PDB file of C-alpha atoms in Angstrom:
ATOM      1  CA  MET A1438     102.916  94.581 102.804  1.00 58.00           C
ATOM      2  CA  GLN A1439     102.177  90.882 102.708  1.00 57.00           C
ATOM      3  CA  SER A1440     104.276  88.842 100.365  1.00 66.00           C
ATOM      4  CA  GLU A1441     102.640  87.837  97.104  1.00 66.00           C
ATOM      5  CA  ARG A1442     102.764  84.170  98.106  1.00 68.00           C
ATOM      6  CA  ALA A1443     101.172  84.777 101.521  1.00 63.00           C
ATOM      7  CA  ALA A1444      98.467  86.922  99.924  1.00 59.00           C
ATOM      8  CA  LYS A1445      97.589  84.149  97.468  1.00 59.00           C
ATOM      9  CA  MET A1446      97.557  81.462 100.166  1.00 58.00           C
ATOM     10  CA  PHE A1447      95.886  83.257 103.065  1.00 58.00           C
ATOM     11  CA  GLY A1448      94.022  86.107 101.411  1.00 59.00           C
ATOM     12  CA  ASP A1449      95.198  89.577 100.595  1.00 59.00           C
ATOM     13  CA  ARG A1450      94.791  91.938 103.532  1.00 69.00           C
ATOM     14  CA  GLU A1451      96.361  94.973 101.897  1.00 78.00           C
ATOM     15  CA  ASP A1452      94.809  97.871 100.032  1.00 85.00           C
ATOM     16  CA  PRO A1453      94.599  96.558  96.437  1.00 89.00           C
ATOM     17  CA  ARG A1454      95.715  99.957  95.111  1.00 91.00           C
ATOM     18  CA  HIS A1455      99.160  99.476  96.679  1.00 89.00           C
ATOM     19  CA  ARG A1456      99.579  96.087  95.001  1.00 89.00           C
ATOM     20  CA  LEU A1457      98.510  97.538  91.658  1.00 94.00           C
ATOM     21  CA  VAL A1458     101.058 100.353  91.961  1.00 94.00           C
ATOM     22  CA  GLU A1459     103.711  97.749  92.758  1.00 92.00           C
ATOM     23  CA  LEU A1460     102.839  95.794  89.601  1.00 94.00           C
ATOM     24  CA  PHE A1461     101.941  98.533  87.108  1.00 95.00           C
ATOM     25  CA  GLY A1462     103.515 101.720  88.439  1.00 94.00           C
ATOM     26  CA  GLY A1463     101.885 105.078  88.906  1.00 93.00           C
ATOM     27  CA  GLN A1464     100.726 106.482  92.208  1.00 92.00           C
ATOM     28  CA  VAL A1465      98.021 105.515  94.668  1.00 90.00           C
ATOM     29  CA  PRO A1466      95.165 107.848  93.738  1.00 88.00           C
ATOM     30  CA  GLU A1467      92.967 109.728  96.172  1.00 83.00           C
ATOM     31  CA  GLY A1468      89.666 108.078  96.951  1.00 82.00           C
ATOM     32  CA  GLU A1469      88.954 104.507  96.054  1.00 87.00           C
ATOM     33  CA  GLN A1470      90.085 104.565  92.419  1.00 90.00           C
ATOM     34  CA  PRO A1471      92.698 102.174  90.998  1.00 93.00           C
ATOM     35  CA  PRO A1472      95.944 103.576  89.581  1.00 94.00           C
ATOM     36  CA  GLU A1473      95.586 104.783  85.983  1.00 94.00           C
ATOM     37  CA  PRO A1474      98.316 102.484  84.521  1.00 96.00           C
ATOM     38  CA  ALA A1475      96.552  99.450  86.018  1.00 96.00           C
ATOM     39  CA  MET A1476      93.185 100.539  84.603  1.00 94.00           C
ATOM     40  CA  ARG A1477      94.655 101.035  81.119  1.00 95.00           C
ATOM     41  CA  TRP A1478      96.253  97.594  81.238  1.00 96.00           C
ATOM     42  CA  ALA A1479      93.068  95.941  82.534  1.00 95.00           C
ATOM     43  CA  ALA A1480      90.954  97.563  79.809  1.00 93.00           C
ATOM     44  CA  ALA A1481      93.373  96.263  77.170  1.00 95.00           C
ATOM     45  CA  VAL A1482      93.359  92.630  78.347  1.00 94.00           C
ATOM     46  CA  SER A1483      89.719  92.096  79.342  1.00 91.00           C
ATOM     47  CA  THR A1484      86.166  92.541  78.121  1.00 86.00           C
ATOM     48  CA  PRO A1485      83.978  93.996  80.905  1.00 83.00           C
ATOM     49  CA  GLU A1486      80.794  93.003  79.053  1.00 85.00           C
ATOM     50  CA  HIS A1487      81.548  89.340  79.831  1.00 85.00           C
ATOM     51  CA  GLY A1488      80.943  89.859  83.552  1.00 88.00           C
ATOM     52  CA  GLU A1489      83.076  90.329  86.632  1.00 91.00           C
ATOM     53  CA  VAL A1490      84.077  86.687  87.088  1.00 92.00           C
ATOM     54  CA  ALA A1491      85.315  86.395  83.501  1.00 93.00           C
ATOM     55  CA  VAL A1492      87.210  89.682  83.789  1.00 93.00           C
ATOM     56  CA  VAL A1493      88.915  88.554  87.016  1.00 94.00           C
ATOM     57  CA  ARG A1494      89.903  85.304  85.270  1.00 95.00           C
ATOM     58  CA  ASP A1495      91.253  87.166  82.239  1.00 95.00           C
ATOM     59  CA  LEU A1496      93.238  89.599  84.380  1.00 96.00           C
ATOM     60  CA  ARG A1497      94.816  86.853  86.484  1.00 95.00           C
ATOM     61  CA  ARG A1498      95.693  84.794  83.405  1.00 95.00           C
ATOM     62  CA  ALA A1499      97.351  87.809  81.814  1.00 96.00           C
ATOM     63  CA  GLU A1500      99.275  88.717  85.001  1.00 95.00           C
ATOM     64  CA  PRO A1501      99.795  85.741  87.359  1.00 93.00           C
ATOM     65  CA  ARG A1502     101.242  87.966  90.101  1.00 91.00           C
ATOM     66  CA  LEU A1503      97.869  89.692  90.446  1.00 92.00           C
ATOM     67  CA  THR A1504      96.024  88.605  93.599  1.00 88.00           C
ATOM     68  CA  ALA A1505      92.303  87.826  93.549  1.00 88.00           C
ATOM     69  CA  MET A1506      91.513  90.917  95.614  1.00 89.00           C
ATOM     70  CA  ALA A1507      93.404  93.264  93.298  1.00 92.00           C
ATOM     71  CA  ALA A1508      91.898  91.640  90.184  1.00 94.00           C
ATOM     72  CA  THR A1509      88.387  91.915  91.629  1.00 93.00           C
ATOM     73  CA  PHE A1510      89.018  95.557  92.524  1.00 93.00           C
ATOM     74  CA  LEU A1511      90.030  96.285  88.929  1.00 93.00           C
ATOM     75  CA  ALA A1512      87.138  94.279  87.471  1.00 94.00           C
ATOM     76  CA  ARG A1513      84.603  96.200  89.525  1.00 92.00           C
ATOM     77  CA  HIS A1514      86.003  99.520  88.370  1.00 91.00           C
ATOM     78  CA  LEU A1515      86.050  98.415  84.730  1.00 89.00           C
ATOM     79  CA  ALA A1516      82.361  97.529  84.888  1.00 80.00           C
ATOM     80  CA  ARG A1517      81.342 100.988  86.131  1.00 72.00           C
ATOM     81  CA  PRO A1518      79.756 103.288  83.546  1.00 61.00           C
TER      82      PRO A1518
END
């Protein structure tokens, strides 16, 4: 896995689910779903009704180690009905 610093500087090339497991625990789920602990955390610190860009901003402010790719992945899943 790319280092956190390299991912932030050059773009994250890893599966965002692996980074989320590293930060929030849990297991990499089947399919394209984020780990449950990461989803619970994201739902607690953001408001999906404000739009994807605002959610990504909120998530990255709340957890600075979160890369843009992983935050976007979470934001997109939060916005789903």
